[in-house]
PDB file of C-alpha atoms in Angstrom:
ATOM      1  CA  UNK A   1     -30.627   3.398  29.514  1.00  0.00           C
ATOM      2  CA  UNK A   2     -28.140   1.299  31.491  1.00  0.00           C
ATOM      3  CA  UNK A   3     -25.930   0.948  28.406  1.00  0.00           C
ATOM      4  CA  UNK A   4     -26.012   4.713  27.820  1.00  0.00           C
ATOM      5  CA  UNK A   5     -25.022   5.383  31.446  1.00  0.00           C
ATOM      6  CA  UNK A   6     -22.293   2.736  31.163  1.00  0.00           C
ATOM      7  CA  UNK A   7     -20.931   4.419  28.038  1.00  0.00           C
ATOM      8  CA  UNK A   8     -20.858   7.827  29.756  1.00  0.00           C
ATOM      9  CA  UNK A   9     -19.213   6.259  32.813  1.00  0.00           C
ATOM     10  CA  UNK A  10     -16.501   4.668  30.658  1.00  0.00           C
ATOM     11  CA  UNK A  11     -15.848   7.931  28.785  1.00  0.00           C
ATOM     12  CA  UNK A  12     -15.421   9.825  32.057  1.00  0.00           C
ATOM     13  CA  UNK A  13     -13.201   7.059  33.433  1.00  0.00           C
ATOM     14  CA  UNK A  14     -10.979   7.098  30.324  1.00  0.00           C
ATOM     15  CA  UNK A  15     -10.752  10.919  30.448  1.00  0.00           C
ATOM     16  CA  UNK A  16      -9.665  10.790  34.103  1.00  0.00           C
ATOM     17  CA  UNK A  17      -7.011   8.138  33.410  1.00  0.00           C
ATOM     18  CA  UNK A  18      -5.689  10.038  30.377  1.00  0.00           C
ATOM     19  CA  UNK A  19      -5.560  13.282  32.385  1.00  0.00           C
ATOM     20  CA  UNK A  20      -3.625  11.548  35.153  1.00  0.00           C
ATOM     21  CA  UNK A  21      -1.196   9.799  32.803  1.00  0.00           C
ATOM     22  CA  UNK A  22      -0.488  12.887  30.695  1.00  0.00           C
ATOM     23  CA  UNK A  23      -0.413  15.442  33.534  1.00  0.00           C
ATOM     24  CA  UNK A  24       3.269  16.239  32.884  1.00  0.00           C
ATOM     25  CA  UNK A  25       2.571  16.937  29.212  1.00  0.00           C
ATOM     26  CA  UNK A  26      -0.311  19.178  30.257  1.00  0.00           C
ATOM     27  CA  UNK A  27       2.055  21.149  32.508  1.00  0.00           C
ATOM     28  CA  UNK A  28       4.634  21.434  29.730  1.00  0.00           C
ATOM     29  CA  UNK A  29       2.017  22.637  27.242  1.00  0.00           C
ATOM     30  CA  UNK A  30       0.685  25.153  29.753  1.00  0.00           C
ATOM     31  CA  UNK A  31       4.187  26.506  30.373  1.00  0.00           C
ATOM     32  CA  UNK A  32       4.961  26.835  26.661  1.00  0.00           C
ATOM     33  CA  UNK A  33       1.596  28.515  25.999  1.00  0.00           C
ATOM     34  CA  UNK A  34       2.167  30.923  28.876  1.00  0.00           C
ATOM     35  CA  UNK A  35       5.615  31.758  27.457  1.00  0.00           C
ATOM     36  CA  UNK A  36       4.035  32.309  24.047  1.00  0.00           C
ATOM     37  CA  UNK A  37       1.349  34.546  25.558  1.00  0.00           C
ATOM     38  CA  UNK A  38       4.054  36.659  27.222  1.00  0.00           C
ATOM     39  CA  UNK A  39       5.989  36.907  23.971  1.00  0.00           C
ATOM     40  CA  UNK A  40       2.888  38.048  22.061  1.00  0.00           C
ATOM     41  CA  UNK A  41       1.540  40.226  24.888  1.00  0.00           C
ATOM     42  CA  UNK A  42       0.094  43.586  23.874  1.00  0.00           C
ATOM     43  CA  UNK A  43      -2.227  46.200  25.313  1.00  0.00           C
ATOM     44  CA  UNK A  44      -5.048  45.668  22.827  1.00  0.00           C
ATOM     45  CA  UNK A  45      -8.081  43.570  23.731  1.00  0.00           C
ATOM     46  CA  UNK A  46      -6.344  40.303  22.863  1.00  0.00           C
ATOM     47  CA  UNK A  47      -7.805  37.369  24.814  1.00  0.00           C
ATOM     48  CA  UNK A  48      -4.360  35.865  25.515  1.00  0.00           C
ATOM     49  CA  UNK A  49      -3.166  39.164  26.954  1.00  0.00           C
ATOM     50  CA  UNK A  50      -6.319  39.445  29.037  1.00  0.00           C
ATOM     51  CA  UNK A  51      -5.734  35.912  30.342  1.00  0.00           C
ATOM     52  CA  UNK A  52      -2.158  36.786  31.331  1.00  0.00           C
ATOM     53  CA  UNK A  53      -3.374  39.940  33.099  1.00  0.00           C
ATOM     54  CA  UNK A  54      -6.111  38.010  34.924  1.00  0.00           C
ATOM     55  CA  UNK A  55      -3.700  35.309  36.087  1.00  0.00           C
ATOM     56  CA  UNK A  56      -1.163  37.887  37.272  1.00  0.00           C
ATOM     57  CA  UNK A  57      -3.733  39.986  39.146  1.00  0.00           C
ATOM     58  CA  UNK A  58      -5.563  37.038  40.698  1.00  0.00           C
ATOM     59  CA  UNK A  59      -2.560  34.979  41.810  1.00  0.00           C
ATOM     60  CA  UNK A  60      -0.297  37.969  42.580  1.00  0.00           C
ATOM     61  CA  UNK A  61       2.458  36.773  40.288  1.00  0.00           C
ATOM     62  CA  UNK A  62       4.448  38.100  37.347  1.00  0.00           C
ATOM     63  CA  UNK A  63       5.914  36.302  34.332  1.00  0.00           C
ATOM     64  CA  UNK A  64       6.282  32.565  33.876  1.00  0.00           C
ATOM     65  CA  UNK A  65       9.166  31.726  36.240  1.00  0.00           C
ATOM     66  CA  UNK A  66       9.561  35.265  37.675  1.00  0.00           C
ATOM     67  CA  UNK A  67       9.186  38.921  36.724  1.00  0.00           C
ATOM     68  CA  UNK A  68      12.444  38.855  34.720  1.00  0.00           C
ATOM     69  CA  UNK A  69      10.681  36.849  31.987  1.00  0.00           C
ATOM     70  CA  UNK A  70       9.172  40.118  30.752  1.00  0.00           C
ATOM     71  CA  UNK A  71      12.663  41.397  29.926  1.00  0.00           C
ATOM     72  CA  UNK A  72      12.757  39.094  26.882  1.00  0.00           C
ATOM     73  CA  UNK A  73       9.514  40.431  25.388  1.00  0.00           C
ATOM     74  CA  UNK A  74       8.888  43.139  22.846  1.00  0.00           C
ATOM     75  CA  UNK A  75       6.340  44.707  25.174  1.00  0.00           C
ATOM     76  CA  UNK A  76       9.058  45.309  27.780  1.00  0.00           C
ATOM     77  CA  UNK A  77      11.215  47.285  25.339  1.00  0.00           C
ATOM     78  CA  UNK A  78       8.266  49.570  24.592  1.00  0.00           C
ATOM     79  CA  UNK A  79       6.420  49.913  27.912  1.00  0.00           C
ATOM     80  CA  UNK A  80       8.175  47.843  30.577  1.00  0.00           C
ATOM     81  CA  UNK A  81       6.481  45.281  32.778  1.00  0.00           C
ATOM     82  CA  UNK A  82       2.641  45.289  32.519  1.00  0.00           C
ATOM     83  CA  UNK A  83       0.513  47.044  35.148  1.00  0.00           C
ATOM     84  CA  UNK A  84      -1.081  43.715  36.072  1.00  0.00           C
ATOM     85  CA  UNK A  85       2.177  42.782  37.856  1.00  0.00           C
ATOM     86  CA  UNK A  86       2.032  45.767  40.207  1.00  0.00           C
ATOM     87  CA  UNK A  87       1.484  45.193  43.903  1.00  0.00           C
ATOM     88  CA  UNK A  88      -0.265  48.546  44.154  1.00  0.00           C
ATOM     89  CA  UNK A  89      -1.755  50.161  41.043  1.00  0.00           C
ATOM     90  CA  UNK A  90      -1.321  53.622  42.568  1.00  0.00           C
ATOM     91  CA  UNK A  91       2.422  53.233  43.154  1.00  0.00           C
ATOM     92  CA  UNK A  92       3.461  51.881  39.724  1.00  0.00           C
ATOM     93  CA  UNK A  93       4.657  54.349  37.116  1.00  0.00           C
ATOM     94  CA  UNK A  94       5.723  53.409  33.615  1.00  0.00           C
ATOM     95  CA  UNK A  95       9.280  54.606  34.370  1.00  0.00           C
ATOM     96  CA  UNK A  96       9.478  52.243  37.359  1.00  0.00           C
ATOM     97  CA  UNK A  97       8.223  49.356  35.249  1.00  0.00           C
ATOM     98  CA  UNK A  98      10.920  49.926  32.607  1.00  0.00           C
ATOM     99  CA  UNK A  99      13.745  49.751  35.184  1.00  0.00           C
ATOM    100  CA  UNK A 100      14.137  46.197  36.530  1.00  0.00           C
ATOM    101  CA  UNK A 101      15.849  47.258  39.767  1.00  0.00           C
ATOM    102  CA  UNK A 102      13.004  49.665  40.640  1.00  0.00           C
ATOM    103  CA  UNK A 103      10.378  47.252  39.339  1.00  0.00           C
ATOM    104  CA  UNK A 104      11.568  44.516  41.692  1.00  0.00           C
ATOM    105  CA  UNK A 105      10.323  46.582  44.623  1.00  0.00           C
ATOM    106  CA  UNK A 106       6.948  47.383  43.039  1.00  0.00           C
ATOM    107  CA  UNK A 107       5.856  44.196  41.252  1.00  0.00           C
ATOM    108  CA  UNK A 108       5.169  40.617  42.260  1.00  0.00           C
ATOM    109  CA  UNK A 109       8.456  38.755  41.835  1.00  0.00           C
ATOM    110  CA  UNK A 110       7.121  35.165  41.852  1.00  0.00           C
ATOM    111  CA  UNK A 111       6.323  33.476  38.550  1.00  0.00           C
ATOM    112  CA  UNK A 112       2.824  32.392  37.589  1.00  0.00           C
ATOM    113  CA  UNK A 113       3.603  28.876  36.343  1.00  0.00           C
ATOM    114  CA  UNK A 114       4.416  27.465  39.779  1.00  0.00           C
ATOM    115  CA  UNK A 115       1.459  29.244  41.396  1.00  0.00           C
ATOM    116  CA  UNK A 116      -1.028  28.041  38.759  1.00  0.00           C
ATOM    117  CA  UNK A 117       0.160  24.429  38.906  1.00  0.00           C
ATOM    118  CA  UNK A 118       0.281  24.362  42.711  1.00  0.00           C
ATOM    119  CA  UNK A 119      -3.221  25.884  42.879  1.00  0.00           C
ATOM    120  CA  UNK A 120      -4.534  23.258  40.450  1.00  0.00           C
ATOM    121  CA  UNK A 121      -2.856  20.438  42.381  1.00  0.00           C
ATOM    122  CA  UNK A 122      -4.254  21.692  45.688  1.00  0.00           C
ATOM    123  CA  UNK A 123      -7.783  21.673  44.226  1.00  0.00           C
ATOM    124  CA  UNK A 124      -7.395  18.175  42.757  1.00  0.00           C
ATOM    125  CA  UNK A 125      -8.775  16.506  45.879  1.00  0.00           C
ATOM    126  CA  UNK A 126     -12.002  18.509  45.544  1.00  0.00           C
ATOM    127  CA  UNK A 127     -12.276  17.630  41.842  1.00  0.00           C
ATOM    128  CA  UNK A 128     -11.543  13.967  42.587  1.00  0.00           C
ATOM    129  CA  UNK A 129     -14.188  13.895  45.333  1.00  0.00           C
ATOM    130  CA  UNK A 130     -16.857  15.435  43.105  1.00  0.00           C
ATOM    131  CA  UNK A 131     -15.921  13.056  40.267  1.00  0.00           C
ATOM    132  CA  UNK A 132     -16.140  10.079  42.610  1.00  0.00           C
ATOM    133  CA  UNK A 133     -19.597  11.195  43.753  1.00  0.00           C
ATOM    134  CA  UNK A 134     -20.820  11.535  40.161  1.00  0.00           C
ATOM    135  CA  UNK A 135     -19.351   8.134  39.267  1.00  0.00           C
ATOM    136  CA  UNK A 136     -21.128   6.511  42.230  1.00  0.00           C
ATOM    137  CA  UNK A 137     -24.446   8.040  41.236  1.00  0.00           C
ATOM    138  CA  UNK A 138     -23.953   6.779  37.679  1.00  0.00           C
ATOM    139  CA  UNK A 139     -23.188   3.275  38.943  1.00  0.00           C
ATOM    140  CA  UNK A 140     -26.328   3.351  41.116  1.00  0.00           C
ATOM    141  CA  UNK A 141     -28.317   4.455  38.050  1.00  0.00           C
ATOM    142  CA  UNK A 142     -26.847   1.597  36.002  1.00  0.00           C
ATOM    143  CA  UNK A 143     -27.730  -0.961  38.712  1.00  0.00           C
ATOM    144  CA  UNK A 144     -31.271   0.379  39.110  1.00  0.00           C
ATOM    145  CA  UNK A 145     -31.818   0.410  35.329  1.00  0.00           C
ATOM    146  CA  UNK A 146     -30.698  -3.223  35.128  1.00  0.00           C
ATOM    147  CA  UNK A 147     -32.967  -4.166  38.057  1.00  0.00           C
ATOM    148  CA  UNK A 148     -35.931  -2.433  36.401  1.00  0.00           C
ATOM    149  CA  UNK A 149     -35.220  -4.227  33.124  1.00  0.00           C
ATOM    150  CA  UNK A 150     -35.031  -7.567  34.924  1.00  0.00           C
ATOM    151  CA  UNK A 151     -38.290  -6.856  36.803  1.00  0.00           C
ATOM    152  CA  UNK A 152     -40.115  -5.969  33.579  1.00  0.00           C
ATOM    153  CA  UNK A 153     -38.784  -9.085  31.828  1.00  0.00           C
ATOM    154  CA  UNK A 154     -39.797 -11.376  34.721  1.00  0.00           C
ATOM    155  CA  UNK A 155     -43.361 -10.028  34.948  1.00  0.00           C
ATOM    156  CA  UNK A 156     -43.877 -10.146  31.155  1.00  0.00           C
ATOM    157  CA  UNK A 157     -46.221  -7.219  30.859  1.00  0.00           C
ATOM    158  CA  UNK A 158     -48.483  -7.281  27.846  1.00  0.00           C
ATOM    159  CA  UNK A 159     -48.315  -4.492  25.337  1.00  0.00           C
ATOM    160  CA  UNK A 160     -51.630  -2.681  24.832  1.00  0.00           C
TER     161      UNK A 160
END
């Protein structure tokens, strides 16, 4: 049991170190995937499009760097900026969303990439604290399992 807990502890430790070392690559991959999701955005029930809409509504942002990122998409040429960028759903018409000068007054102008990464970084202390607590409980379990094994070996119980 102690060896199994030690193995799990080492796997979690390696995952944490790898995540910390490759955090810049993770950011770069997230940014490129967000750009790709904007490029392929459509109004059908596509899960990437739903994710973009959810991020934009939740974080009150629009596009990757800013709302002008939508200008380079095929969706913009057909329908303008998506409704999920609107500050107020009641005050956003499709004509306003096709005109960038009018849209600037009606949509969130900040990009989502910076908001997502800053939100994740601000929550890192909570994640690190929870991870530290789990690691401590695993180490206590490893120590207690070793103590129990030593106690059983010293008393040499007979098998029945």
